[in-house]
Amino acid sequence: MKYGTVFNIQRMSIHDGPGIRTTVFLKGCPLRCAWCHNPESQRPEPELAYHANRCVGCGFCVAQCPAGALSLSAGKVTKNDSLCTQCNTCVASCPYSAWECYGERMSVEDVVTEVLKDKAYYTKTGGGVTFSGGEPLLRADFVAACATQLREHGVHVAVETACFGSETALRRLFDAADLFLVDLKVMDDAAHRRWIGSPVEPILQNLRLLGAWGAEALVRIPVVMGCNATEENMAATADFLLSQTPYRTVELLKMHKLAENKYRALRRDWLIADVEPPTEEHMAELANVLKQEGLCVYYKGEIV
Ligand code: SF4
Ligand code: SF4
């Protein structure tokens, strides 16, 4: 039986493909985008997070922890990672949900059974199920097994991916899914390495492959000031898509800062604390560059 580590199953999603969808978020990603909105997705294993803003300092979790890994000081709890055995007793014992475990091991059958509960919505709206991450290419066998079963039930399957993975994994998902939502962040290789932590060429090559195989795909560009929010980057993106792929539609996604609390809860640095989201005027200017180059551009669910 195949298993994956799922950190969220989000129902009634309207931003992850056509119609009303359920999005299955998998843990594990080889990239480290500085602005990542889902830091809980990055590591492959389940992770414990502590939301200090919810904690009232009652000390129940400290008393319950069988490993003696927790201590209370100044009304807040600290955890000794070297003692913690990941038993999740603290998660179950906190009355204020201040402890949260990101990630649950689920079988293909678990996932399929769960997402089929909303099949009526998919049928009525032309929706379906989207696998996101993390990076679904890292779990290609698991995603493909889920997708194959879902398609047997007549459910449309999309895969949201950064396209950083092997050709074998990509082909596996191409054979199993109906639609790819591909993040293409920045065309300059040095900037890609600095902001995302990988070279850009493997991603471009996978996009070429998807195009050559005839995959349906929507290219999405998360716009981040200082990284890729320039007319030059948009022109380079358009040039690549027009000259080397069949893809003529892109979606712009404005960076946001809603993930800050999750970084705090996971005790990780929020690398773009000083970076502000682009203005609407700037988004319009970038959209214009893409349109002038000959692409169809979506922003906030509408063609602009
Ligand atoms: S997961 Fe278990 S061992 Fe770790 S801090 Fe929570 S209760 Fe203690
Ligand atoms: S049980 Fe919850 S609210 Fe109480 S100290 Fe622990 S984390 Fe804080």
XYZ file of C-alpha atoms and ligand atoms in Angstrom:
320
model
C 0.000 0.000 0.000
C 1.297 3.493 -0.869
C 1.407 6.254 1.744
C 1.941 9.998 1.668
C 2.279 12.627 4.372
C -0.583 15.083 4.016
C -0.665 18.327 6.001
C -3.990 19.691 4.806
C -7.034 18.689 2.787
C -8.729 21.925 1.833
C -12.311 21.687 0.654
C -14.220 24.196 -1.488
C -11.084 25.614 -3.053
C -11.678 27.938 -6.013
C -8.081 28.968 -6.776
C -6.452 25.648 -7.642
C -7.938 24.837 -11.023
C -11.405 24.917 -12.603
C -14.619 24.691 -10.587
C -14.902 23.829 -6.924
C -12.026 21.619 -5.864
C -10.499 19.819 -2.938
C -6.787 20.505 -2.605
C -4.579 17.838 -1.051
C -1.380 19.362 0.352
C 1.580 16.978 0.624
C 4.658 17.477 2.746
C 8.147 17.554 1.283
C 9.718 20.023 -1.132
C 13.264 20.176 -2.570
C 13.033 23.966 -3.045
C 13.233 26.749 -0.462
C 11.456 29.773 -1.927
C 12.217 32.694 0.379
C 8.551 33.717 0.425
C 7.068 30.194 0.734
C 3.483 30.559 1.986
C 3.436 27.002 3.332
C 6.574 26.529 5.444
C 4.878 23.524 7.047
C 5.070 21.836 3.643
C 8.835 21.956 3.260
C 10.062 19.060 5.388
C 8.851 15.566 4.489
C 8.163 14.372 8.016
C 5.327 15.472 10.369
C 6.290 18.539 12.426
C 5.126 19.987 15.708
C 4.319 23.710 15.827
C 3.695 25.881 18.880
C 1.355 28.864 18.464
C 2.495 31.069 21.352
C -0.272 33.581 20.642
C -2.893 30.930 21.554
C -1.139 29.671 24.707
C -2.540 30.886 28.040
C 0.230 29.295 30.100
C -1.984 26.781 31.934
C 0.803 24.187 31.950
C -1.416 21.168 31.109
C 0.821 20.107 28.223
C 3.934 20.378 30.405
C 2.399 18.039 32.978
C 1.174 15.596 30.323
C 4.344 15.299 28.231
C 5.620 11.754 28.924
C 9.158 12.655 27.881
C 9.564 15.703 30.097
C 10.380 17.716 26.984
C 8.313 20.776 27.872
C 8.844 23.549 30.393
C 6.919 26.673 31.261
C 8.595 30.032 31.647
C 7.028 33.500 31.747
C 3.685 32.027 30.704
C 5.021 30.369 27.544
C 6.157 26.823 26.799
C 9.511 25.772 25.420
C 10.311 22.359 24.014
C 13.564 20.458 24.308
C 13.800 18.891 20.852
C 16.333 16.327 21.964
C 13.829 14.851 24.448
C 10.682 15.079 22.305
C 9.546 11.731 20.914
C 6.847 13.216 18.630
C 4.114 11.373 20.519
C 1.701 14.324 20.058
C 0.333 14.074 23.604
C 0.739 17.850 23.849
C -1.426 18.342 20.749
C -4.209 16.286 22.294
C -3.885 17.826 25.741
C -3.919 21.543 24.939
C -7.411 23.050 25.365
C -6.413 26.077 23.254
C -4.991 24.280 20.216
C -1.636 25.942 20.794
C 0.171 22.768 19.727
C -0.393 21.598 16.186
C 1.078 18.702 14.280
C 1.557 19.412 10.591
C 1.421 16.197 8.618
C -0.468 12.924 8.788
C 0.484 9.673 7.122
C -2.363 8.684 4.804
C -2.841 5.815 2.389
C -4.109 6.216 -1.167
C -7.437 4.766 -0.014
C -7.613 7.270 2.897
C -7.127 10.215 0.546
C -9.466 8.954 -2.162
C -12.229 8.181 0.348
C -11.874 11.628 1.911
C -11.920 13.677 -1.276
C -14.741 11.688 -2.887
C -17.032 13.022 -0.148
C -17.306 16.226 -2.191
C -17.745 14.584 -5.574
C -21.173 16.186 -6.045
C -19.538 19.639 -5.987
C -16.972 18.607 -8.568
C -19.650 17.240 -10.874
C -21.862 20.294 -10.554
C -19.110 22.907 -11.071
C -16.635 21.188 -13.381
C -14.205 20.970 -10.480
C -12.138 18.144 -9.080
C -9.127 17.418 -6.930
C -5.779 19.229 -6.951
C -2.589 17.781 -5.493
C -0.297 20.471 -4.156
C 2.618 20.720 -1.799
C 5.234 20.698 -0.997
C 6.155 19.223 -4.339
C 3.930 16.457 -5.752
C 6.774 15.350 -8.043
C 8.580 14.109 -4.928
C 5.624 11.789 -4.250
C 4.813 10.948 -7.852
C 3.905 7.296 -7.226
C 1.533 8.188 -4.399
C -0.094 11.065 -6.314
C -0.398 8.978 -9.469
C -2.041 6.145 -7.536
C -4.560 8.576 -6.000
C -5.160 10.276 -9.350
C -5.713 7.003 -11.182
C -8.397 5.938 -8.708
C -10.053 9.352 -8.799
C -10.211 9.387 -12.581
C -11.859 5.976 -12.461
C -14.562 7.766 -10.457
C -14.794 10.443 -13.151
C -12.990 13.090 -11.078
C -10.795 15.710 -12.804
C -7.278 15.781 -11.339
C -4.847 18.695 -11.325
C -1.274 18.821 -10.045
C 0.239 22.022 -8.710
C 3.999 21.781 -9.100
C 7.202 23.796 -9.263
C 8.320 21.270 -11.893
C 11.586 20.544 -10.094
C 11.967 16.780 -10.317
C 12.963 13.913 -12.554
C 11.548 13.278 -16.015
C 10.383 9.866 -14.768
C 8.328 11.451 -11.988
C 6.939 14.082 -14.344
C 5.908 11.438 -16.868
C 4.261 9.433 -14.108
C 2.077 12.423 -13.232
C 1.474 13.322 -16.875
C 0.027 9.859 -17.402
C -2.229 10.195 -14.340
C -3.430 13.824 -14.245
C -5.567 16.103 -16.414
C -4.027 19.493 -15.717
C -0.753 20.969 -14.453
C -0.540 24.248 -12.556
C 3.130 25.120 -12.920
C 4.921 27.760 -10.868
C 7.545 29.612 -12.899
C 9.260 32.057 -10.615
C 12.245 33.823 -12.070
C 14.133 33.332 -15.331
C 17.556 34.586 -14.250
C 19.561 31.613 -12.995
C 21.529 33.525 -10.354
C 18.318 35.015 -8.919
C 16.674 31.590 -9.029
C 19.506 30.052 -7.041
C 19.495 32.922 -4.543
C 15.711 33.124 -3.943
C 14.613 29.552 -4.562
C 17.714 27.502 -3.897
C 17.999 25.684 -7.222
C 19.060 26.287 -10.828
C 16.238 27.283 -13.166
C 17.126 25.074 -16.143
C 15.660 21.764 -14.806
C 12.336 23.552 -14.375
C 12.441 25.015 -17.875
C 13.306 21.600 -19.268
C 10.325 20.009 -17.531
C 8.054 22.709 -18.937
C 9.413 21.959 -22.414
C 8.681 18.284 -21.807
C 5.112 18.938 -20.666
C 4.625 20.985 -23.815
C 6.106 18.288 -26.045
C 3.847 15.658 -24.472
C 0.779 17.819 -25.039
C -0.022 18.347 -21.348
C -2.647 20.904 -20.445
C -0.943 23.456 -18.207
C -1.417 26.873 -16.703
C 1.794 28.713 -15.827
C 1.601 30.722 -12.617
C 4.019 33.460 -11.571
C 4.149 34.428 -7.890
C 5.222 38.089 -7.943
C 7.779 39.047 -5.294
C 9.468 42.437 -5.086
C 13.244 42.221 -5.334
C 13.094 38.751 -6.900
C 11.038 38.673 -10.081
C 8.761 41.734 -10.125
C 10.483 43.383 -13.070
C 9.489 44.063 -16.653
C 12.684 42.285 -17.760
C 11.719 39.090 -15.964
C 8.185 39.150 -17.386
C 9.549 39.718 -20.897
C 12.028 36.840 -20.458
C 9.239 34.583 -19.159
C 7.045 35.418 -22.129
C 9.915 34.904 -24.542
C 10.616 31.439 -23.110
C 6.970 30.336 -23.141
C 6.313 31.637 -26.642
C 9.474 30.252 -28.211
C 9.868 26.942 -26.372
C 6.451 25.796 -25.156
C 2.861 25.749 -26.407
C 1.660 27.636 -23.292
C 0.075 31.017 -23.935
C -1.790 31.662 -20.682
C -0.233 32.763 -17.399
C -1.625 33.719 -14.038
C -0.038 36.342 -11.817
C -0.154 35.694 -8.076
C 0.619 38.569 -5.763
C 2.885 37.622 -2.861
C 1.303 37.993 0.577
C 2.577 37.874 4.151
C -0.077 35.717 5.779
C 2.378 32.929 6.565
C 4.339 34.903 9.155
C 2.625 33.252 12.141
C 3.349 29.782 10.763
C 7.066 30.602 10.526
C 6.972 31.750 14.149
C 5.135 28.607 15.272
C 7.731 26.446 13.512
C 10.611 28.534 14.921
C 11.893 29.377 11.456
C 13.102 32.673 10.055
C 10.693 34.590 7.845
C 13.240 35.604 5.237
C 11.146 38.250 3.551
C 9.920 40.091 6.636
C 11.110 43.359 5.079
C 9.713 42.732 1.598
C 6.374 44.382 0.906
C 3.870 42.952 -1.609
C 3.760 44.720 -4.991
C 1.183 47.473 -5.447
C -1.813 46.948 -7.704
C -0.320 49.486 -10.125
C 2.875 47.474 -10.318
C 0.924 44.253 -10.902
C -0.937 45.994 -13.758
C 2.364 47.120 -15.319
C 3.759 43.592 -15.201
C 0.550 42.161 -16.641
C 0.815 44.663 -19.494
C 4.315 43.469 -20.360
C 3.100 39.882 -20.597
C 0.094 40.913 -22.697
C 2.188 43.000 -25.055
C 4.435 40.006 -25.570
C 1.358 38.039 -26.668
C 0.241 36.086 -23.599
C -3.204 35.835 -22.072
C -2.951 36.980 -18.440
C -5.139 36.082 -15.470
C -5.046 38.021 -12.226
C -7.408 37.463 -9.287
C -9.418 34.972 -11.324
C -10.091 37.337 -14.259
C -8.468 37.921 -17.605
C -6.783 41.338 -17.493
S 5.171 15.469 21.130
Fe 5.092 14.198 23.025
S 7.219 14.186 23.725
Fe 7.073 15.852 22.245
S 6.631 17.676 23.458
Fe 4.652 16.866 22.789
S 4.002 15.520 24.476
Fe 6.192 15.891 24.762
S -1.752 23.254 27.365
Fe -1.848 24.747 25.694
S -2.431 26.682 26.662
Fe -1.733 25.289 28.286
S 0.464 25.780 28.527
Fe 0.328 24.071 27.084
S 0.272 25.105 25.078
Fe -0.188 26.658 26.589
